[in-house]
mmCIF file of C-alpha atoms and ligand atoms in Angstrom:
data_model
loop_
_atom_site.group_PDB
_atom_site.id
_atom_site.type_symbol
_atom_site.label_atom_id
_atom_site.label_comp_id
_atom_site.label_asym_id
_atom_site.label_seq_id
_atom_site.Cartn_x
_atom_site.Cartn_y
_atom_site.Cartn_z
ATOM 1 C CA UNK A 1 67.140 97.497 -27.591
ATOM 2 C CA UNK A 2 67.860 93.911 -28.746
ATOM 3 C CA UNK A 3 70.794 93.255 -30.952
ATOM 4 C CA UNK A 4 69.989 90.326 -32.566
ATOM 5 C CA UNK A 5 72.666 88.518 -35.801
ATOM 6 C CA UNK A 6 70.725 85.185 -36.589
ATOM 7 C CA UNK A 7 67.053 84.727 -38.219
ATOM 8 C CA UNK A 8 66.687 82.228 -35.436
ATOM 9 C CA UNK A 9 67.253 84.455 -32.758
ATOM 10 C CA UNK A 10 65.177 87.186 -34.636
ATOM 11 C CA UNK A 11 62.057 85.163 -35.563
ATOM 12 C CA UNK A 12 61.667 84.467 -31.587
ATOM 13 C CA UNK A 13 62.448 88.023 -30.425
ATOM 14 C CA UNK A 14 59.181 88.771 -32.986
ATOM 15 C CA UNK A 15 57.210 86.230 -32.586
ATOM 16 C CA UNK A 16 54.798 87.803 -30.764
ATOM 17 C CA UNK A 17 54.957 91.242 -32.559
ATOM 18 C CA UNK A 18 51.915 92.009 -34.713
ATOM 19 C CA UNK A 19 53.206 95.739 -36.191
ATOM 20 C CA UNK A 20 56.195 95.419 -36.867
ATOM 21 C CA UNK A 21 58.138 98.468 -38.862
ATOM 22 C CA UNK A 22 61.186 97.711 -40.786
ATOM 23 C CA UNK A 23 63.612 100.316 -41.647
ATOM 24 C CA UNK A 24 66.627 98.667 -43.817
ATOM 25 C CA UNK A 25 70.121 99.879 -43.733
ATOM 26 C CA UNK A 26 73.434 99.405 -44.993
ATOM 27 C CA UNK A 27 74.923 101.169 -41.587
ATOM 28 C CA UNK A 28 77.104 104.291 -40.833
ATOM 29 C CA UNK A 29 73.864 105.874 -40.026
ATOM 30 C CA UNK A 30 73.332 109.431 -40.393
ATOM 31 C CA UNK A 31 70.377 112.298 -39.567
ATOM 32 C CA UNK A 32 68.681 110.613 -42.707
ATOM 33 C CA UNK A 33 68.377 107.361 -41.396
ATOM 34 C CA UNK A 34 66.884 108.403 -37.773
ATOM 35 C CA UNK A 35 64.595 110.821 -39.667
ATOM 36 C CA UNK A 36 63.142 107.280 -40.932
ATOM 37 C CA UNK A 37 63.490 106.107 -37.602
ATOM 38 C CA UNK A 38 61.010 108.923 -36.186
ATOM 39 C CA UNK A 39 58.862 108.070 -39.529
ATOM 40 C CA UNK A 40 58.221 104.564 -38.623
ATOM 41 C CA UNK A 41 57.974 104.790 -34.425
ATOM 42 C CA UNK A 42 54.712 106.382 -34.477
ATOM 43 C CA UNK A 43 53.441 103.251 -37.050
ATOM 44 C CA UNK A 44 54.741 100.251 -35.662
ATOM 45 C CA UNK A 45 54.965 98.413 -32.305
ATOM 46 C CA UNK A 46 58.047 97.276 -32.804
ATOM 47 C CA UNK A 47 60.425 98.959 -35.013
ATOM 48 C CA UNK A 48 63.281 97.282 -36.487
ATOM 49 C CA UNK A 49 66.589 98.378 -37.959
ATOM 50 C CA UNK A 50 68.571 95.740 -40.254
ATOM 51 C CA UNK A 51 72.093 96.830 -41.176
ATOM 52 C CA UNK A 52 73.714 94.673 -44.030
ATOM 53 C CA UNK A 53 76.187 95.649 -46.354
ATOM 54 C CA UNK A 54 74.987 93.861 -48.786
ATOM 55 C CA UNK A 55 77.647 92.717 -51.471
ATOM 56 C CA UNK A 56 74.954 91.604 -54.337
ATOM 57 C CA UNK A 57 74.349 95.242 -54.575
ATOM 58 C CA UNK A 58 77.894 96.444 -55.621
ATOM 59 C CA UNK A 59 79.780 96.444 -59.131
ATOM 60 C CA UNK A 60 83.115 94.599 -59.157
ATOM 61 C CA UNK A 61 84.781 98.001 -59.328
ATOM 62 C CA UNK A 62 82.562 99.963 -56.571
ATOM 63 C CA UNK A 63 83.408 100.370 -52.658
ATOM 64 C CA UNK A 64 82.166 96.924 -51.251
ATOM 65 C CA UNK A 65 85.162 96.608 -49.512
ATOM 66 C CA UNK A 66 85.555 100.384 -48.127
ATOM 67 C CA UNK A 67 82.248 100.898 -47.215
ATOM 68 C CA UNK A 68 82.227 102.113 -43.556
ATOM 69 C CA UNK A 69 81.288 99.663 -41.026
ATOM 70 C CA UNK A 70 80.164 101.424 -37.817
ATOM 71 C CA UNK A 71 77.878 98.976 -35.889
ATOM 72 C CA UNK A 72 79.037 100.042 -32.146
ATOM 73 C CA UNK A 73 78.060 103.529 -33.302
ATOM 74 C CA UNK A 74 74.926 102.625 -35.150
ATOM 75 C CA UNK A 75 73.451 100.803 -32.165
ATOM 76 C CA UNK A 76 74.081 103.365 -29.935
ATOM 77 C CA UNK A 77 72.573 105.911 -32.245
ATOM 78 C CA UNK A 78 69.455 103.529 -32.957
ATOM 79 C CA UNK A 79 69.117 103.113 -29.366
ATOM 80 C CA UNK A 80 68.534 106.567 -28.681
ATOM 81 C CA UNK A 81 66.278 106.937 -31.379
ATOM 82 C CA UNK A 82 64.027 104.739 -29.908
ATOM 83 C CA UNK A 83 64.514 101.456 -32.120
ATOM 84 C CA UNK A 84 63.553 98.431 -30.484
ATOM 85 C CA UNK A 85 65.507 95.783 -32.044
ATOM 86 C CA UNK A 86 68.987 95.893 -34.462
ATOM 87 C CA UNK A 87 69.094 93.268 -37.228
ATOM 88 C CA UNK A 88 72.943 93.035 -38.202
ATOM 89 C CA UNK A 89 73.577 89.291 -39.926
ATOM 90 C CA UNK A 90 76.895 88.523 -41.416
ATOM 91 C CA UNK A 91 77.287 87.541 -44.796
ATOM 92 C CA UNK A 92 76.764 83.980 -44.253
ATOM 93 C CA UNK A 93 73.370 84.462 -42.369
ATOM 94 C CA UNK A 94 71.687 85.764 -45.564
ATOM 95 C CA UNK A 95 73.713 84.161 -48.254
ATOM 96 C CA UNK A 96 74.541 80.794 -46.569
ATOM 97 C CA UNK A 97 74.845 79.644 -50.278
ATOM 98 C CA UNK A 98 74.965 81.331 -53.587
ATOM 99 C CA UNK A 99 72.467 83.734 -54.546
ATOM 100 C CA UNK A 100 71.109 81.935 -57.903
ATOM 101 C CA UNK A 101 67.282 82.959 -57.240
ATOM 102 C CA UNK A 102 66.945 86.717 -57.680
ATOM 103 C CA UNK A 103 64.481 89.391 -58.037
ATOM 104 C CA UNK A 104 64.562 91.044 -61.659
ATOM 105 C CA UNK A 105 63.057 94.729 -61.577
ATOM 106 C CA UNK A 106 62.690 94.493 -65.695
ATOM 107 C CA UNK A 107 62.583 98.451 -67.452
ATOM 108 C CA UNK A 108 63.454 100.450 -64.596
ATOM 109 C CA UNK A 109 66.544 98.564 -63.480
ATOM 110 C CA UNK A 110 68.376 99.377 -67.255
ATOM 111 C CA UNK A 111 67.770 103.366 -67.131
ATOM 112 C CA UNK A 112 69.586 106.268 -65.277
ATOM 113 C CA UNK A 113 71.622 104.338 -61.758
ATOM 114 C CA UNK A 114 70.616 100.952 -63.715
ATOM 115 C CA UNK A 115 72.527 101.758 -66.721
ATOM 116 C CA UNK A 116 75.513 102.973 -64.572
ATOM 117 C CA UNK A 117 75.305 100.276 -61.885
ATOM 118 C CA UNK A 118 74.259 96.966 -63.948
ATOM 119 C CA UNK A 119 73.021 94.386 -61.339
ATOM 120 C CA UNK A 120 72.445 97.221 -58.728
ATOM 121 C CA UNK A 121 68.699 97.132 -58.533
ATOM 122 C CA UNK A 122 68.508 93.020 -58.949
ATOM 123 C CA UNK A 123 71.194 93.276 -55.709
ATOM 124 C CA UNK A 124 68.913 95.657 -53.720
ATOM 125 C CA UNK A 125 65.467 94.043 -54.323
ATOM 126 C CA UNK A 126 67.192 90.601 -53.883
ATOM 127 C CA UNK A 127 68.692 91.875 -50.661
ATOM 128 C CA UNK A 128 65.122 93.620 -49.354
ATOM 129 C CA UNK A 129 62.900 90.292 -50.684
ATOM 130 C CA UNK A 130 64.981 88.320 -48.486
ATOM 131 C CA UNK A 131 64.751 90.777 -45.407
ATOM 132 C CA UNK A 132 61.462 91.229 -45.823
ATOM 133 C CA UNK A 133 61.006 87.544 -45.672
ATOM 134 C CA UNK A 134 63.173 87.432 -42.472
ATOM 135 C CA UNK A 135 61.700 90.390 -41.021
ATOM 136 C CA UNK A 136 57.991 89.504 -41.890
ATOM 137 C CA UNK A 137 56.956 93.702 -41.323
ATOM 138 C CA UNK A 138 54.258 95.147 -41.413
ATOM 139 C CA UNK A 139 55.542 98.477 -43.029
ATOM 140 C CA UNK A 140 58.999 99.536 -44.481
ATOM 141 C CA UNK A 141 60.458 103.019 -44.888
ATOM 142 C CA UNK A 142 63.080 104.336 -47.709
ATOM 143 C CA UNK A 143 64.221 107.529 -48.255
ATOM 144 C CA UNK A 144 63.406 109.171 -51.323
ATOM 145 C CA UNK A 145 67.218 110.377 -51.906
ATOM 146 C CA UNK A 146 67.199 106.975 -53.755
ATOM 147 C CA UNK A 147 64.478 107.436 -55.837
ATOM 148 C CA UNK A 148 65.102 104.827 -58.112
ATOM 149 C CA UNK A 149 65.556 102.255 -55.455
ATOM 150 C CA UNK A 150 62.619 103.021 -53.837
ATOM 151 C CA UNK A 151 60.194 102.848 -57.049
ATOM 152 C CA UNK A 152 61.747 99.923 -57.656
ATOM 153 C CA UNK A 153 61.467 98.438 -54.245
ATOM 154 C CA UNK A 154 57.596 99.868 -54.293
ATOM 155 C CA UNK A 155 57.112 98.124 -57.687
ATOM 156 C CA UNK A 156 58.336 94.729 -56.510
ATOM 157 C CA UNK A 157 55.813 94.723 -53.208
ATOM 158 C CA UNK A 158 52.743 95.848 -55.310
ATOM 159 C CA UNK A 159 54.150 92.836 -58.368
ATOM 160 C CA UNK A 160 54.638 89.951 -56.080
ATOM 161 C CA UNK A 161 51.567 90.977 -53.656
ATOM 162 C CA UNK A 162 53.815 91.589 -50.650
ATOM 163 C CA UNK A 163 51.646 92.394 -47.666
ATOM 164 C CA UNK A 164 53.553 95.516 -46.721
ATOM 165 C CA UNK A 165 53.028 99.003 -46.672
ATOM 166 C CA UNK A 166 56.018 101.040 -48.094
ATOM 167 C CA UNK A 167 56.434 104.529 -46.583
ATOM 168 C CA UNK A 168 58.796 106.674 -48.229
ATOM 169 C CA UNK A 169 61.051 109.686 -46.506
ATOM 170 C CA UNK A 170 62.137 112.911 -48.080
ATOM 171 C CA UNK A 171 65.364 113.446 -48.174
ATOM 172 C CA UNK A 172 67.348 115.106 -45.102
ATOM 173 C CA UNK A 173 69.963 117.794 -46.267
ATOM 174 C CA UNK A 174 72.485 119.904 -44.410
ATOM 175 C CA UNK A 175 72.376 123.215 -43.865
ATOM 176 C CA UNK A 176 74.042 124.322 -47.481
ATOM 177 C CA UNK A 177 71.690 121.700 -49.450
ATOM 178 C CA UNK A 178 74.241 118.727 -49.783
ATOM 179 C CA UNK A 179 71.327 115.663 -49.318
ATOM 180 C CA UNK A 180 72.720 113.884 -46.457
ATOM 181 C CA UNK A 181 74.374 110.099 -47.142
ATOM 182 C CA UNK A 182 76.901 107.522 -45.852
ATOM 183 C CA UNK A 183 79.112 108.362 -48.761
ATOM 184 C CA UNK A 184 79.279 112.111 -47.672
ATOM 185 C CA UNK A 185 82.108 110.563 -45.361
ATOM 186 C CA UNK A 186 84.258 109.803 -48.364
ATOM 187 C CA UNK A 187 84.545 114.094 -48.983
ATOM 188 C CA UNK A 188 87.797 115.896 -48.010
ATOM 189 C CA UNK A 189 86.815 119.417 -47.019
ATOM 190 C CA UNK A 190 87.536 120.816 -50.235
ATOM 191 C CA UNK A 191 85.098 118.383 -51.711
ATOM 192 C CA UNK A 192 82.775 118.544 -49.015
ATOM 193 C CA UNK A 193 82.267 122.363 -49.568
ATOM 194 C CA UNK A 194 82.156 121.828 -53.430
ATOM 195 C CA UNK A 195 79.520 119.062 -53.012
ATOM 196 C CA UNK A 196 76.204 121.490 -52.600
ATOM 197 C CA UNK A 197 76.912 122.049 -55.924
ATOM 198 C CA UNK A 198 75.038 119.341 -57.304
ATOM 199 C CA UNK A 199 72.055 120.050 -55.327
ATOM 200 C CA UNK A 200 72.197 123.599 -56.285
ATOM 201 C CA UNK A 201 72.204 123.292 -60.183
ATOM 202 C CA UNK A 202 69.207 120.446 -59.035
ATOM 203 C CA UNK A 203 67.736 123.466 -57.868
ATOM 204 C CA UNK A 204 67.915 125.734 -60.724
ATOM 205 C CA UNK A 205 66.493 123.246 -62.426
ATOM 206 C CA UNK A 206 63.442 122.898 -60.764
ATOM 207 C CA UNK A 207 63.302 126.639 -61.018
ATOM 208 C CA UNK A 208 63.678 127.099 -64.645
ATOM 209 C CA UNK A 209 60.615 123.773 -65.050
ATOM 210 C CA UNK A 210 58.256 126.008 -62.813
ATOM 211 C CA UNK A 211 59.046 129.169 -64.906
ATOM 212 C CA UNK A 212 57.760 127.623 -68.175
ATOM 213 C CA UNK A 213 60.952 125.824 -69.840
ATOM 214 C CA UNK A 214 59.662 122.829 -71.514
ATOM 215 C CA UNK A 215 62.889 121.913 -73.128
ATOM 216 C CA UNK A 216 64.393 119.367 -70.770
ATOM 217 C CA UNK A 217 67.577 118.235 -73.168
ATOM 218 C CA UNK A 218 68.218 121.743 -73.062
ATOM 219 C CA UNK A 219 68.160 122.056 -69.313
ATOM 220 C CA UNK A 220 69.915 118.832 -68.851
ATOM 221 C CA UNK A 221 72.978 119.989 -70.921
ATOM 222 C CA UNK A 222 73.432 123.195 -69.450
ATOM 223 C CA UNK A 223 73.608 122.001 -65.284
ATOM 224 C CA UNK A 224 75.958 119.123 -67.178
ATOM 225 C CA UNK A 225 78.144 121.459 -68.164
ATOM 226 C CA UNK A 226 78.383 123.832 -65.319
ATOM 227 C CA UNK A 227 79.276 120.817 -63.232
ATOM 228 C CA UNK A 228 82.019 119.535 -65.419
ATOM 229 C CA UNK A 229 83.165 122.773 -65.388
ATOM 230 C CA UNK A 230 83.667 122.981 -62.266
ATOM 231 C CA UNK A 231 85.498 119.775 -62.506
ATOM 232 C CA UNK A 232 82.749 117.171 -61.811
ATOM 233 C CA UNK A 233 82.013 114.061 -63.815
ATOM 234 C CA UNK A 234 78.719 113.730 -64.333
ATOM 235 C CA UNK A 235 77.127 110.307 -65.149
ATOM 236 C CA UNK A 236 73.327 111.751 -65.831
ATOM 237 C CA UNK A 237 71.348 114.512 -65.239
ATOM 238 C CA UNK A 238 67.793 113.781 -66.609
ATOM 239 C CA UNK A 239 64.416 114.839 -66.347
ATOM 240 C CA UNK A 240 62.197 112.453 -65.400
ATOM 241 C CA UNK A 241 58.475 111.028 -64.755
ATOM 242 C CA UNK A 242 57.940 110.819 -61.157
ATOM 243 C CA UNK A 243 55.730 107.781 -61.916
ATOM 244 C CA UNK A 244 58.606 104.985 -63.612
ATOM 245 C CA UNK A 245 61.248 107.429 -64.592
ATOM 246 C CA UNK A 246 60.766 107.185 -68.261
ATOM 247 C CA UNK A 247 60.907 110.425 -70.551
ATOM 248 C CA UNK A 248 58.357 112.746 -69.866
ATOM 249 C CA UNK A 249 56.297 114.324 -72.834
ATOM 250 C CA UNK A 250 56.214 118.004 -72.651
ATOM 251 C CA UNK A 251 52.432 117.793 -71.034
ATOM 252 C CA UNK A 252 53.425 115.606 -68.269
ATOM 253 C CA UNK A 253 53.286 117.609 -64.764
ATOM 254 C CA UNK A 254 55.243 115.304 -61.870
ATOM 255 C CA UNK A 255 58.099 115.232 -62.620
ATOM 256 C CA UNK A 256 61.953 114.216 -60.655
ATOM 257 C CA UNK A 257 65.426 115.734 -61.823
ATOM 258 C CA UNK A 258 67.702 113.175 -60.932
ATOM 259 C CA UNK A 259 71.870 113.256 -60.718
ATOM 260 C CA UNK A 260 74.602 111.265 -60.334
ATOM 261 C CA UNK A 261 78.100 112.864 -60.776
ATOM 262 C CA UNK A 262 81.521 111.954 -59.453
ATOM 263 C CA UNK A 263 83.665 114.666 -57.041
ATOM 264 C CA UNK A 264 87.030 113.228 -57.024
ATOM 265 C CA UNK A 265 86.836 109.410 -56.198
ATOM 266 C CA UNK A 266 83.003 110.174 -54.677
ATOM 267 C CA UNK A 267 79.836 109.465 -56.407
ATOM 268 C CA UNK A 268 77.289 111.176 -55.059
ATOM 269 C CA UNK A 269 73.332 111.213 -55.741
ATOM 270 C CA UNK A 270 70.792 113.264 -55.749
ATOM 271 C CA UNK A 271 67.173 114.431 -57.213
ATOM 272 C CA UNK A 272 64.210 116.733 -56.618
ATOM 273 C CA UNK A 273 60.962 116.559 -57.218
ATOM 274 C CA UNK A 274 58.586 119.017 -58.634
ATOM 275 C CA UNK A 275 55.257 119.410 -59.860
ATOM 276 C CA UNK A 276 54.137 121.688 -62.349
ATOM 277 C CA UNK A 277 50.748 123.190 -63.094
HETATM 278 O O1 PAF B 301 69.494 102.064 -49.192
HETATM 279 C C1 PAF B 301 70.234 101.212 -48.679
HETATM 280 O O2 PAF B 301 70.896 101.452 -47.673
HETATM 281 C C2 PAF B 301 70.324 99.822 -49.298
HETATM 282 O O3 PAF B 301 70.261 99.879 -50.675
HETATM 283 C C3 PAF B 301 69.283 98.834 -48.737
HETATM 284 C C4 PAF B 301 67.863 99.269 -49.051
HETATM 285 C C5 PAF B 301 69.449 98.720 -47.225
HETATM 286 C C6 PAF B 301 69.481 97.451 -49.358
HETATM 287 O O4 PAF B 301 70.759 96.953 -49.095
#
């Protein structure tokens, strides 16, 4: 497995590569990332990881700074797992000069992680233009544990006529439910055994939809409130269209129930789909 920091250096290692698989990364990989490892091997003839923490993408108040950084680690786990070459530039490799051309996602960047994170979404398909550009893939893989992001980064290929295929990846949980994520780290054990939580009321959610409840405001409040009272801060818990996240009517049938809360200083996400019929 090549390691590789510079476009330069990358752009020769591919040159010759005609299916090429990206699978981006902010790093401190977990079960969730190698699961889209495995996704993309079969797919590509070369498969490439990029790991960037990519500063565009965080608030002035959010964990930029703390965000693990475990390349050693990362390698060796992506080396294992088969993947043939690491991307990992520095800041200065892919923002050599101030960002001032950037990729707007318009509606779906103001609603739900949009309206908590402003700038997020114009950070992460900013971040994964200019990757893709560096990369040149074939295909690309996202987990669906950030829905949002990847409707948003599936959006922006199919608007701008990007000639890559976007896979996406359910999302890997441990054993109790907790959906599986770099921030998990962040968790003291008390917090770490609360987390499930989330997922759970996620859960009975879903349930409730598939035994007939049609009012989603209704369902909404309630898991709220049993996570606050369990001392949670929840940002959103909302009901969704799978299709562009926007309010479903009560006839629509794919549907997401998406969450963001807070556990201590911990923000954890979450959603599940479900179709009804
Ligand atoms: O999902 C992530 O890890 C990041 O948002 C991504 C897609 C690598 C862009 O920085």
């Amino acid at each position: 497995m090549d390691v590789i920091h510079s476009v330069a250096e990358l752009r020769a290692r591919l040159y010759n590569e005609r299916q090429v698989a990206l699978v981006p990364t902010m790093g401190n990989l977990h079960d969730g990332h190698i699961e889209l490892i495995q996704i993309a091997k079969p797919r590509a003839a070369c498969l490439v990881a990029s790991i960037f923490v990519n500063r565009l993408q965080f608030g002035p108040t959010e964990d930029f700074d703390r965000y693990p950084r475990t390349l050693a680690a990362d390698c060796e786990r992506l080396a294992q797992a088969g993947c043939n070459v690491v991307f990992a530039p520095d800041e200065q490799e892919v923002y050599p000069e101030p960002q001032e051309y950037t990729v707007d996602p318009c509606l779906i960047q103001d609603v739900l992680e949009g309206a908590f994170r402003p700038g997020h979404f114009r950070g992460v398909a900013t971040v994964v233009l200019k990757l893709f550009n560096m990369v040149q893939p074939q295909i690309a893989i996202f987990g669906k544990k950030d829905y949002q992001q990847y409707l948003v980064l599936r959006d922006m290929v199919k608007q701008l006529a990007l000639p890559i295929e976007i896979i996406p990846a359910d999302t890997v949980r441990a054993a109790d439910g907790l959906a599986l994520s770099s921030r998990n780290t962040y968790l003291n054990d008390l917090e770490r055994s609360e987390a499930p939580a989330l997922y759970q009321q996620l859960h009975t959610m879903v349930q409730a939809l598939r035994k007939g409840h049609r009012n989603f405001a209704d369902l909404e409040k309630a898991a709220s409130a049993a996570l606050e009272t369990r001392g949670w801060k929840v940002d959103y818990i909302a009901i969704r269209r799978q299709l562009d996240l926007m309010e479903p009517d009560s006839h629509a049938r794919a549907l997401v129930v998406l969450a963001a809360a807070r556990l201590g200083r911990t923000r954890l996400i979450d959603n599940l789909e479900v179709e009804l019929i």
